[in-house]
Coordinates of C-alpha atoms in Angstrom, one line a residue:
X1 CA -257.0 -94.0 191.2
X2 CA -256.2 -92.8 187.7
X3 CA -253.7 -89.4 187.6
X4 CA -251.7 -89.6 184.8
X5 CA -251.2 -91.0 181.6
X6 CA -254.9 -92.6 181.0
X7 CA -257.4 -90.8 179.5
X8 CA -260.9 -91.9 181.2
X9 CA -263.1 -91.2 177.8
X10 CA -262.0 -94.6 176.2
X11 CA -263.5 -96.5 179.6
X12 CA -267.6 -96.4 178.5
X13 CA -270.0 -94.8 181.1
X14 CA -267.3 -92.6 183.2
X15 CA -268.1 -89.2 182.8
X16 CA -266.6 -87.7 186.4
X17 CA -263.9 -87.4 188.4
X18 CA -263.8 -87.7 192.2
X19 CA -260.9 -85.5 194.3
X20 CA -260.1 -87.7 196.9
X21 CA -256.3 -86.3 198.0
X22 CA -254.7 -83.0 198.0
X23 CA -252.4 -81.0 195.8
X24 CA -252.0 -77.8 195.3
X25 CA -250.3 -78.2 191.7
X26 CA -252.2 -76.7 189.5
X27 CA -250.1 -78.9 187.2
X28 CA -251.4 -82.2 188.4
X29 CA -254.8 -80.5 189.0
X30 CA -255.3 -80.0 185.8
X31 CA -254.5 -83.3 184.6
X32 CA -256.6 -84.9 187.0
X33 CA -259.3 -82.8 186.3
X34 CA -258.7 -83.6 182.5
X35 CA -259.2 -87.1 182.7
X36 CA -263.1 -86.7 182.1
X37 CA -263.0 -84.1 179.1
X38 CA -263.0 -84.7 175.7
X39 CA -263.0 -82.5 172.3
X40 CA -265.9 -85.2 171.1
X41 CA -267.9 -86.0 174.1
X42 CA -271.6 -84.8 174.5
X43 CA -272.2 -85.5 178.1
X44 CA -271.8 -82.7 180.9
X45 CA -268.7 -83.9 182.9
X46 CA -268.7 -83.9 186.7
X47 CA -266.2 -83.3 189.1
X48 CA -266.8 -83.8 192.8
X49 CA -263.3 -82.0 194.8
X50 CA -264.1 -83.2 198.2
X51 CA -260.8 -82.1 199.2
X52 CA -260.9 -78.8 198.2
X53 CA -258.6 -78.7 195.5
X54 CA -259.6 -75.8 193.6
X55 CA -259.5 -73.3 196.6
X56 CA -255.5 -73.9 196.1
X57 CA -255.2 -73.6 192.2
X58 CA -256.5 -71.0 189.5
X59 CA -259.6 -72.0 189.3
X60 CA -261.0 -68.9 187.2
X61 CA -257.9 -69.0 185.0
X62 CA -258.4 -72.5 184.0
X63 CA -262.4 -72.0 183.0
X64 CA -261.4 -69.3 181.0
X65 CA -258.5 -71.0 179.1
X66 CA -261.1 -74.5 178.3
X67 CA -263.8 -71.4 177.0
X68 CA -261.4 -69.8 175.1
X69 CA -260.0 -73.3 173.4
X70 CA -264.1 -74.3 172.8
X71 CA -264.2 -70.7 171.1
X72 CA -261.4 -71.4 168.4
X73 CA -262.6 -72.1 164.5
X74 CA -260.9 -75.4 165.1
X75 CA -262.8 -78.2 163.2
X76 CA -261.7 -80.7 165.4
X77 CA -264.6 -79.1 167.8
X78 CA -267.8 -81.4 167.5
X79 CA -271.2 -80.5 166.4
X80 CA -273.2 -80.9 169.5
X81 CA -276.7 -82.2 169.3
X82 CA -278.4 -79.9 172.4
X83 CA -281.2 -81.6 173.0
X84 CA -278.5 -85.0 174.0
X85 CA -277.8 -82.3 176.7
X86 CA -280.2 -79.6 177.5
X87 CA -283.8 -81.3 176.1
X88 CA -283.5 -78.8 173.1
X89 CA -284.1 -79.2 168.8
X90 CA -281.9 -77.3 167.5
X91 CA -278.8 -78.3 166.6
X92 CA -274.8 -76.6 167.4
X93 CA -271.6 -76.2 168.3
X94 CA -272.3 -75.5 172.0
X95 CA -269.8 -75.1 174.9
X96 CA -269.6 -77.7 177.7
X97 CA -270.1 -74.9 180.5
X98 CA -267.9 -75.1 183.8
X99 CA -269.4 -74.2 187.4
X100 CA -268.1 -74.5 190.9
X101 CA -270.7 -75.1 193.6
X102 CA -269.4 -74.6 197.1
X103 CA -271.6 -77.6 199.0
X104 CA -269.7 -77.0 202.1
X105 CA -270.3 -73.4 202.7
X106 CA -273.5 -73.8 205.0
X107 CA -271.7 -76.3 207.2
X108 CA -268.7 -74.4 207.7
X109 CA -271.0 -71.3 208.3
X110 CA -272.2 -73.6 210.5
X111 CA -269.4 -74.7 212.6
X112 CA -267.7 -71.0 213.2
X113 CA -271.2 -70.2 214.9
X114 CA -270.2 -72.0 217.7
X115 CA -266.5 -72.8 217.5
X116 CA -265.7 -70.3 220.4
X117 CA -267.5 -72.5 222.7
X118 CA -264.9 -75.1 221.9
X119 CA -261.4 -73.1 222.1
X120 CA -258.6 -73.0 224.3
X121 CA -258.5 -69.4 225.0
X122 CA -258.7 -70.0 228.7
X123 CA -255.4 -72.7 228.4
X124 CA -253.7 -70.1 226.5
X125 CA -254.6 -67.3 228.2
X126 CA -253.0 -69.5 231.5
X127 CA -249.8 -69.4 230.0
X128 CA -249.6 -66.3 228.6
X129 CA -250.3 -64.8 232.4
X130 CA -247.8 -67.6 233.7
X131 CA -245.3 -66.3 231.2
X132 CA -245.5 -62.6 232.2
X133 CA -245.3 -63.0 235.7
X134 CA -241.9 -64.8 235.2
X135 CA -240.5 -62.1 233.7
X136 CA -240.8 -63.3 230.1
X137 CA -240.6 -61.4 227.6
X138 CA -243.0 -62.2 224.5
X139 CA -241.7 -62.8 221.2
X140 CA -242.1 -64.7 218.2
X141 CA -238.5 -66.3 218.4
X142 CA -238.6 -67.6 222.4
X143 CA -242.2 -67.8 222.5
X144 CA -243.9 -68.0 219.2
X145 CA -247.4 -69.5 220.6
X146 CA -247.9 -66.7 223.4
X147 CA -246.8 -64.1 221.0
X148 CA -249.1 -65.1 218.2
X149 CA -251.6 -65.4 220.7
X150 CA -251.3 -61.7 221.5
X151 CA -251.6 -60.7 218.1
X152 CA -254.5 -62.7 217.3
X153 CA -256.3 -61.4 220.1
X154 CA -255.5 -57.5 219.3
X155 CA -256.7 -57.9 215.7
X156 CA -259.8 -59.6 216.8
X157 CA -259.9 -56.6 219.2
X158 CA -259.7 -54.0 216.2
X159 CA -262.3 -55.8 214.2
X160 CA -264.5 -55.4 217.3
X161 CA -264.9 -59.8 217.8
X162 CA -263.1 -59.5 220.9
X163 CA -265.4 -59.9 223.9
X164 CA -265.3 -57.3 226.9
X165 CA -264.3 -59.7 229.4
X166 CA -261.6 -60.9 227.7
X167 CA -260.5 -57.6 226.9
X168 CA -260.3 -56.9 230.4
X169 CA -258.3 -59.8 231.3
X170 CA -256.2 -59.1 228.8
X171 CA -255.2 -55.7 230.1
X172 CA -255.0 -56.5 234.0
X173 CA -252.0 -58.8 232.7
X174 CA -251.0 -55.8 230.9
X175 CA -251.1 -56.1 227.2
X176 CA -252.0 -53.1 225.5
X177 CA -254.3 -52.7 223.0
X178 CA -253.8 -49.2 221.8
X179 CA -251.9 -48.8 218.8
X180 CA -248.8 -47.1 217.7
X181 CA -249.5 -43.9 215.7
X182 CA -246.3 -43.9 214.5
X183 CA -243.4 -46.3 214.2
X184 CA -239.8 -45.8 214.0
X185 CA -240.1 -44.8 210.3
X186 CA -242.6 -42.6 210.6
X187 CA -240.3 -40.4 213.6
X188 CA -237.5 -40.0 211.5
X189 CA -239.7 -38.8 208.6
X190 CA -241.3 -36.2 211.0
X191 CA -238.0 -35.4 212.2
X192 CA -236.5 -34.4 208.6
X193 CA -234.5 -37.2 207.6
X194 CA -232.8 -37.6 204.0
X195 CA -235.6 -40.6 202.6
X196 CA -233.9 -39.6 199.0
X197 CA -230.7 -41.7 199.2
X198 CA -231.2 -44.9 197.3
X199 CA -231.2 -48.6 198.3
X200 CA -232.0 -47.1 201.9
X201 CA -234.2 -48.6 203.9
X202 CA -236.3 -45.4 204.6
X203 CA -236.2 -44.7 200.6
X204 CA -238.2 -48.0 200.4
X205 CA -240.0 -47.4 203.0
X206 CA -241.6 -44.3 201.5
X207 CA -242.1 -45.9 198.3
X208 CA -244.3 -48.7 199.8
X209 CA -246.1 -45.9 201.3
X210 CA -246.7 -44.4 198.3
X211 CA -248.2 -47.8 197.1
X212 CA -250.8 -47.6 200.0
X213 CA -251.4 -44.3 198.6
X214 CA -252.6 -45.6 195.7
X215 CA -254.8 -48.1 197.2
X216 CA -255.9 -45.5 199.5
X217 CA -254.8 -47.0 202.6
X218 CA -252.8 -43.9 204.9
X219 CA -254.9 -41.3 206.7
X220 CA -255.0 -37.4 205.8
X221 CA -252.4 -37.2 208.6
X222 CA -250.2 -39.6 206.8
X223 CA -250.8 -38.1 203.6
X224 CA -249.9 -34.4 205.1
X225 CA -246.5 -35.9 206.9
X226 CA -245.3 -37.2 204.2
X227 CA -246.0 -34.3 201.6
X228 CA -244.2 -32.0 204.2
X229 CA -241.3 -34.5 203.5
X230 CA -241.3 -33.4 200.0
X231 CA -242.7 -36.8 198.9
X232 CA -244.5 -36.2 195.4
X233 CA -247.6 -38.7 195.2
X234 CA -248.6 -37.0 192.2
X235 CA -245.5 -38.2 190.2
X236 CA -245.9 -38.8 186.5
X237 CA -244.6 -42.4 185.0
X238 CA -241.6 -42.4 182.8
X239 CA -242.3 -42.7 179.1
X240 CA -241.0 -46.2 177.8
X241 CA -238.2 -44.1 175.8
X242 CA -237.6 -42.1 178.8
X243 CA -237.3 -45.8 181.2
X244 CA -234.5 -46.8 177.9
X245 CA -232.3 -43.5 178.4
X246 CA -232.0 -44.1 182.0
X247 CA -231.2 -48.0 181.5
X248 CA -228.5 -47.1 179.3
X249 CA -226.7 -44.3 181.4
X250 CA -226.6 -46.7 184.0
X251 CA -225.3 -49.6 181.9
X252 CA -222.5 -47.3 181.0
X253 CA -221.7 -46.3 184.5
X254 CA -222.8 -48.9 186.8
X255 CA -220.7 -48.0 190.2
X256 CA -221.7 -44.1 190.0
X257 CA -225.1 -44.5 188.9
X258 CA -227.2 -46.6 191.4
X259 CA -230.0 -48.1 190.4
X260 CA -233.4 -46.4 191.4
X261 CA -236.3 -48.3 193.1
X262 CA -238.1 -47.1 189.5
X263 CA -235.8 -48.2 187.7
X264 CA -235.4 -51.5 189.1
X265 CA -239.1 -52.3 188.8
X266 CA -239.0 -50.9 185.0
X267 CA -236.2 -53.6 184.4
X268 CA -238.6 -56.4 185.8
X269 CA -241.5 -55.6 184.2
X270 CA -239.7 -55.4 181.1
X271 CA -237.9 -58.6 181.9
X272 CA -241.8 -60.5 182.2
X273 CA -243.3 -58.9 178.8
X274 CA -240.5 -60.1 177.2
X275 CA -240.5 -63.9 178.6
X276 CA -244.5 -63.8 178.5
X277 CA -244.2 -62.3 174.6
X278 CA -246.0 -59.5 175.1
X279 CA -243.7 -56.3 174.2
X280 CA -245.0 -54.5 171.1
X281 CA -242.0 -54.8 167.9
X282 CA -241.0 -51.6 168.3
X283 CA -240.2 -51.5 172.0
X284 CA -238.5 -55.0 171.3
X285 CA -236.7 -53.5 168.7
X286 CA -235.4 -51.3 171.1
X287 CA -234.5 -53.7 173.9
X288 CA -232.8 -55.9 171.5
X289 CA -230.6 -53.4 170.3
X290 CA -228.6 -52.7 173.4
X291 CA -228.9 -56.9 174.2
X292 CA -231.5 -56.3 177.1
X293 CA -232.5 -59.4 177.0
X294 CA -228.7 -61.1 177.9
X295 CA -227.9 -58.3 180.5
X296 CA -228.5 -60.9 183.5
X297 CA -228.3 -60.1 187.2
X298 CA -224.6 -62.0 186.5
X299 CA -223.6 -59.3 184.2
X300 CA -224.5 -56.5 186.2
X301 CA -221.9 -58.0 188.9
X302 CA -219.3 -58.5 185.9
X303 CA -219.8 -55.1 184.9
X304 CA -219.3 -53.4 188.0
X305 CA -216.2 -55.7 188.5
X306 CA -215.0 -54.5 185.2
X307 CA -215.3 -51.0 185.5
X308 CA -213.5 -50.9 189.5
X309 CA -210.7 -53.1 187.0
X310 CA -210.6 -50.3 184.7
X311 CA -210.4 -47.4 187.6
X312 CA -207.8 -48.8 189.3
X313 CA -209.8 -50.3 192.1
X314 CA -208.1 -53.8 192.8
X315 CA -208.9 -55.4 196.3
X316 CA -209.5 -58.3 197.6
X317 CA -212.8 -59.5 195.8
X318 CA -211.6 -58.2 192.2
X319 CA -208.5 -60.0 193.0
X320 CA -210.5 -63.2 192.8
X321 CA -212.4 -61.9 189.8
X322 CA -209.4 -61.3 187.8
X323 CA -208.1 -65.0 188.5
X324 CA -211.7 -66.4 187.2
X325 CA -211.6 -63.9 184.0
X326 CA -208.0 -66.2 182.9
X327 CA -209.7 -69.5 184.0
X328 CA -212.8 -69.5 182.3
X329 CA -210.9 -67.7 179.0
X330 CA -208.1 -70.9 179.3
X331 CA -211.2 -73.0 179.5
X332 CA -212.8 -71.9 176.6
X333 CA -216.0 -71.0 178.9
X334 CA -216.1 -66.9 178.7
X335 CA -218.4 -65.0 176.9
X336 CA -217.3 -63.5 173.4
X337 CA -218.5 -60.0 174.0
X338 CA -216.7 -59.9 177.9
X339 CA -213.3 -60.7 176.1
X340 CA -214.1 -58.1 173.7
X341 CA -214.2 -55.9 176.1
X342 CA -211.3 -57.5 178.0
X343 CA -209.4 -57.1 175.3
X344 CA -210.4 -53.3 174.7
X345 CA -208.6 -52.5 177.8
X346 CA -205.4 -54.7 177.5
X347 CA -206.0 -57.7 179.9
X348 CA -203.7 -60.2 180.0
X349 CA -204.8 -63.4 179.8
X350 CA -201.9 -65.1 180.8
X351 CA -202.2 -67.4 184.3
X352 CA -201.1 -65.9 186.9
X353 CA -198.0 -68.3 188.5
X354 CA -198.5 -70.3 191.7
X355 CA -196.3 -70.3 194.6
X356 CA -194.5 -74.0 194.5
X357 CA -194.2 -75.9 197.7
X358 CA -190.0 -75.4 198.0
X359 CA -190.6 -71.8 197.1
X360 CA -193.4 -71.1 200.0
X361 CA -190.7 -73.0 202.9
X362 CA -187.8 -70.8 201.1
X363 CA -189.6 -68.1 202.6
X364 CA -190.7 -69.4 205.5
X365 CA -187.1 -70.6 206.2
X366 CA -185.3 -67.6 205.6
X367 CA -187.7 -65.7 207.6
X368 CA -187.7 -65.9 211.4
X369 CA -190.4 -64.2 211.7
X370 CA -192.8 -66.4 209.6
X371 CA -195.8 -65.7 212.3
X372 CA -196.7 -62.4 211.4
X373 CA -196.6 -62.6 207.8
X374 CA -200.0 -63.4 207.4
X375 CA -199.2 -65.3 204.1
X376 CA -196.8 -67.4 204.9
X377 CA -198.7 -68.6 208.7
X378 CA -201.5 -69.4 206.4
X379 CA -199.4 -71.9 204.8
X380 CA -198.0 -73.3 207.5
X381 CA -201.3 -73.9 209.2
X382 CA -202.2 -75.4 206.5
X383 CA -199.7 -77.8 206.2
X384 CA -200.4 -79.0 209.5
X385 CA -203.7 -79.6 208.4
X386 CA -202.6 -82.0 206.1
X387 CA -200.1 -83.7 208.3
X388 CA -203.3 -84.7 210.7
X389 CA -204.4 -85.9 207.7
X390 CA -201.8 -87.9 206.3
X391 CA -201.4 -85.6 202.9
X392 CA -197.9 -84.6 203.8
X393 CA -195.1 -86.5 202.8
X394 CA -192.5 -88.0 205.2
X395 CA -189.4 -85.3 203.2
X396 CA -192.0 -82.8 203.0
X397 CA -192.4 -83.5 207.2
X398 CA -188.7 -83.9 207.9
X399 CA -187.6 -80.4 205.7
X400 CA -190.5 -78.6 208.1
X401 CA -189.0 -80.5 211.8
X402 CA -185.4 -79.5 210.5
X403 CA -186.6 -76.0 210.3
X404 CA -188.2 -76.3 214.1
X405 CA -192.0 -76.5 212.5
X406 CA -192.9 -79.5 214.6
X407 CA -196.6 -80.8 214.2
X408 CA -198.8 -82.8 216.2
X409 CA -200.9 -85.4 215.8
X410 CA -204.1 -83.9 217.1
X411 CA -205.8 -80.4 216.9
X412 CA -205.7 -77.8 219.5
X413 CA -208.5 -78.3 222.3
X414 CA -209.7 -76.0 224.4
X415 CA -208.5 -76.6 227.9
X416 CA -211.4 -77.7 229.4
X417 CA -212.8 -79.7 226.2
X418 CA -212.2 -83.1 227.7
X419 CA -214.5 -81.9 230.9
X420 CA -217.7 -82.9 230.5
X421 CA -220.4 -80.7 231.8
X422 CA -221.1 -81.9 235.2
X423 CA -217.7 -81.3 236.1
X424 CA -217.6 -78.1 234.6
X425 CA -220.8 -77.3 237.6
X426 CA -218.7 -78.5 240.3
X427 CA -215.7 -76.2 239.3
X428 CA -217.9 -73.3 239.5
X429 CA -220.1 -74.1 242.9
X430 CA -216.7 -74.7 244.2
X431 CA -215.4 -71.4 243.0
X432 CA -218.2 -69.2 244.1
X433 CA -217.9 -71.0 247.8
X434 CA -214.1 -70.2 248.3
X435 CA -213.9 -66.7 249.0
X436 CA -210.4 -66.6 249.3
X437 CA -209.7 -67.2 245.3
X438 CA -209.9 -63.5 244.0
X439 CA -211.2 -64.6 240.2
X440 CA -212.7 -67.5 237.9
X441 CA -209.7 -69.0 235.9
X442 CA -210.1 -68.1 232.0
X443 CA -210.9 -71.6 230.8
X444 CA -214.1 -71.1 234.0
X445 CA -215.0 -68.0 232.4
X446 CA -215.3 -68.4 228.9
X447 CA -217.2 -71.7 230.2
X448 CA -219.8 -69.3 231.8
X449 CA -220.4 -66.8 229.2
X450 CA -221.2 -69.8 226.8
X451 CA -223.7 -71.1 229.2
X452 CA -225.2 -67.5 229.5
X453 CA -225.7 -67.7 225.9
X454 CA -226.6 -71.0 225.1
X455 CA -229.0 -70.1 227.9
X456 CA -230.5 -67.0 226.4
X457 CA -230.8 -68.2 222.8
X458 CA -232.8 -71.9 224.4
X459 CA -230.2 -74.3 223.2
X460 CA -229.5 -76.1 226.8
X461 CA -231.5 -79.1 228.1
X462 CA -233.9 -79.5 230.5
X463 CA -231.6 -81.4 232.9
X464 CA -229.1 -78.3 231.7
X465 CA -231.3 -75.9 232.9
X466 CA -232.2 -76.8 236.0
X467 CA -228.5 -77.7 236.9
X468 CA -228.1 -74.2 235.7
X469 CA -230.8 -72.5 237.2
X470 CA -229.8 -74.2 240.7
X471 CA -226.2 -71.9 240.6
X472 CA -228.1 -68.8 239.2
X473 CA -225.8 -68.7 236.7
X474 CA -228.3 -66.1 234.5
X475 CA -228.5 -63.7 238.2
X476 CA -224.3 -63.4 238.2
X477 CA -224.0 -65.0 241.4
X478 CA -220.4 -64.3 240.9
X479 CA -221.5 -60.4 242.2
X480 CA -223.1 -61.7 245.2
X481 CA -219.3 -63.4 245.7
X482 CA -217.7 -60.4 245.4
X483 CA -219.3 -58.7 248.1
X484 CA -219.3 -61.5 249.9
X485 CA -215.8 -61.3 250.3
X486 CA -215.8 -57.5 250.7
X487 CA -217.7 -58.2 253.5
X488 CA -215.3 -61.0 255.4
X489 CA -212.2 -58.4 254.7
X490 CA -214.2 -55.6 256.0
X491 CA -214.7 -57.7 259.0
X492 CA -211.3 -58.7 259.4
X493 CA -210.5 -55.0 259.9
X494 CA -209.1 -54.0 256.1
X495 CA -209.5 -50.8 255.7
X496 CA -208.0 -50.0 252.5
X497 CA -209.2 -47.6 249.6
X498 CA -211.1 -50.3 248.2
X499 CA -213.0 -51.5 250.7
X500 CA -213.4 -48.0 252.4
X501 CA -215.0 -46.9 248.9
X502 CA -217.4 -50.4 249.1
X503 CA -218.2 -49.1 253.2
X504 CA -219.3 -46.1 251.8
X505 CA -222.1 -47.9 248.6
X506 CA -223.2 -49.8 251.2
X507 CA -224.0 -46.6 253.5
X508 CA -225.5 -44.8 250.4
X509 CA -227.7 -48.0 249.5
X510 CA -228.8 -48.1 252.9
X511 CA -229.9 -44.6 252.7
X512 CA -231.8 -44.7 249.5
X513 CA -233.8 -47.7 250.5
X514 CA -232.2 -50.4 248.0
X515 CA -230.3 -52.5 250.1
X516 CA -231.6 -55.7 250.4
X517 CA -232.5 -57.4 254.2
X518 CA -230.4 -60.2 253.7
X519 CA -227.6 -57.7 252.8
X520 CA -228.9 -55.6 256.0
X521 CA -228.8 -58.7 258.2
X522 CA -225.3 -59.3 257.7
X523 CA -223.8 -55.9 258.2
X524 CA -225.3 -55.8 260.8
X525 CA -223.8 -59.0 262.6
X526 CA -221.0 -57.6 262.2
X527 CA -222.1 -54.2 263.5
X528 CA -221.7 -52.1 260.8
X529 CA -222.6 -48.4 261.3
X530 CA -224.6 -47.1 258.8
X531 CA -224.9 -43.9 259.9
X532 CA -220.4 -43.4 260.3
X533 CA -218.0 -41.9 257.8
X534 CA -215.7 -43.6 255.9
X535 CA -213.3 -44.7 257.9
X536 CA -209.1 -44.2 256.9
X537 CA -206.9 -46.8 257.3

């Protein structure tokens, strides 16, 4: 295969190209494609894409840019002799014209005539129904198939390609194909709330609504909603001049002015016309007067740093932005105009002086209470990071041990880290089947609650799962324990607040209907009354 780097017009009697493998480059479509033109050829070059390249590439652009290049006064472009191409006389410069032909079409046509005779709609509809009758709910993060399922079928439904039956099978499992009038964004517009405040999510909301507007998309109902709102659709555009006053109050106040949706798309347009050369001289005049050009998303974030510097605002973040400011001025790397303005205000340059080791155990020596100075439990922590490591000197080791700082060779673990899972199982069968320990030890619980979440989010095996799903760890089972042994010290007489105030919840769920028969059957053995007041001890 020839892609690169050879021209095919110095090989006689090659006057094509054949698309054999996919790209969708336009960069190395182009130069494939190139391979069979020529400023001096005379034939009509053909191209056969049997991969169906161009589909992926800008097809239209590209004819466009070769017809414009034939259409220059270059004299490098050849007189053509027509008749060598079209069977004419006359002689000139003619174009070499370009045309796609979509051979394929009919067959594909073809094919989506009868590929519903050849789907799985049945298989998925199967597991979709098996899905729902577990109790599983359908969404694109735990079941991305079933879900996209669903929404493939309700937009076949709207475009009316949706047959009846399957419409009706659909809705016995109960999915529902009536749509939502309104969504959430659309209540809390009727309901009058503030869409005005920038960089909300309702304020862009409303502006992409006003972009369907405009490709007349929303109802009359829509329309009349939102107008109620006191949303203008009608809103004139900003004069260029106008779009450069606004900039420039906002450069000089960056915290206090935020930066409107308008404004913000303004910036980017005027960001593309300038990298695509484009802007008129006067306009770029303008922009390059005030240094729109340099004013990157980077100096935005310095300016706003600068200007909480320059109120007073220091916290944690401009702490850290101070620190770079001396850095990158020490290292020669900082921008002329940010230490002019640096400078404007009285910065000081000079490094800021880092705690020594001696002068961080000082403190930590002379305070007893090291452990709830943040700073200084940082540092120890730290250093036994690096005595696991082997960083920390044998003096450095022996100062910290004389001061009773004693490290040890390995990290913490939690308790129950060196348990492997099976184990962990056994510990909690064996805890649900002794009534007569009251809780689950800590290390048991937090054990639990991970499985419940590993669980939920599908991050446990299969072998996991079922070892899991044989305690009925996700139905609490540890509940079912409880009353359990509510139930044995009810029947060994106790009748203390407690369990008189569990005598009586059982009473009331009998009553109501929701106590279950397994529950039933064992009050009963013991002959509970169901129909007796509480009783007092």
């Amino acid at each position: 295969m020839f892609n690169e780097a050879i021209h095919l017009d110095g090989i006689k009697g090659i006057d094509g190209v054949i698309f054999m493998r996919f790209t969708a480059s336009p960069n190395v479509y182009y130069q494939q494609m190139g391979r069979c033109f020529s400023v001096n050829q005379t034939q009509q070059p053909i191209i056969f894409d049997l991969v169906n390249n161009f589909s992926s590439v800008s097809r239209n652009k590209f004819k466009k840019e070769v017809e414009a290049e034939f259409q220059t006064d270059s004299h490098d472009l050849p007189w053509i002799t027509t008749d060598l191409r079209f069977g004419r006389a006359s002689s000139n410069k003619e174009l070499i014209g370009i045309s796609f032909f979509d051979e394929t079409r009919e067959i594909r046509e073809l094919f989506n005539s009868f590929a519903s005779e050849f789907d799985n709609w049945e298989i998925q509809f199967k597991n979709l129904s098996a899905l729902i009758q577990q109790g599983q709910s359908i969404s694109h993060r735990y079941t991305p198939s079933a879900y996209q399922f669903v929404n493939r079928n309700k937009y076949y439904y709207r475009k009316g390609l949706l047959s009846t039956e399957r419409v009706q099978k659909l809705l016995n499992i109960g999915i529902n194909f009536t749509p939502k009038p309104y969504g959430q964004n659309w209540n809390l517009i009727k309901s009058g709330a503030d869409w005005r405040i920038a960089k909300s999510k309702l304020n862009s909301w409303v502006y992409s609504q006003i972009i369907k507007y405009r490709q007349g998309k929303l109802t009359n109902e829509q329309i009349a909603i939102l107008t109620n709102a006191g949303v203008r659709f009608d809103k004139p555009a900003c004069t260029f001049d106008q779009n450069l006053e606004k900039f420039i109050a906002y450069r000089a106040d960056l915290i206090n002015n935020p930066l409107s949706d308008d404004l913000r798309s303004w910036i980017r347009s005027q960001k593309l016309s300038l990298r695509r050369k484009t802007l008129t001289p006067d306009h770029k005049s303008k922009l390059d007067a005030i240094g729109f050009g340099q004013f990157t998303e980077n100096d935005r974030q310095w300016e706003i740093s600068f200007q909480k510097y320059t109120n007073g605002c220091i916290d944690r973040s401009l702490q850290n932005w101070i620190l770079k400011q001396k850095k990158y001025y020490d290292e020669g790397i900082l921008a002329e105009w940010k230490i002019i303005k640096l400078k404007s205000i009285g910065f000081d340059f000079t490094q800021t002086k880092i705690a020594s080791w001696n002068e961080m155990f000082e403190e930590v020596k002379e305070n007893k209470d090291w452990k709830k100075v943040k700073k200084l439990r940082l540092w120890v922590t730290d250093q036994a990071r690096r005595f696991r490591k082997g960083e920390l000197s044998p003096e450095k080791t022996s100062l910290l041990n004389a001061i009773g700082i004693i490290f040890s060779k390995t990290a913490y673990r939690s308790p129950y880290a060196h348990k492997d899972f099976n184990q962990m199982i056994q510990e909690y069968k064996a805890f649900l089947s002794d009534l007569s320990e009251p809780d689950m030890t800590p290390e048991l619980g937090l054990w639990v609650r991970n499985q419940r979440s590993r669980y939920r989010k599908g991050k446990v095996s299969n072998a996991e799962k079922r070892a899991l799903d044989a305690v009925g760890i996700m139905n609490k089972p540890v509940n079912e324990r409880g009353w359990l042994a509510r139930l044995e010290r009810y029947k060994s007489g106790e009748r203390s607040r407690e369990i008189n105030v569990w005598a009586k919840l059982q009473r009331k769920t009998y009553r109501m209907g929701r106590l279950s028969e397994d529950r039933m059957r064992q009050l009963r053995s013991i002959k509970f009354k169901f129909d007796a007041a509480v009783e007092h001890v």
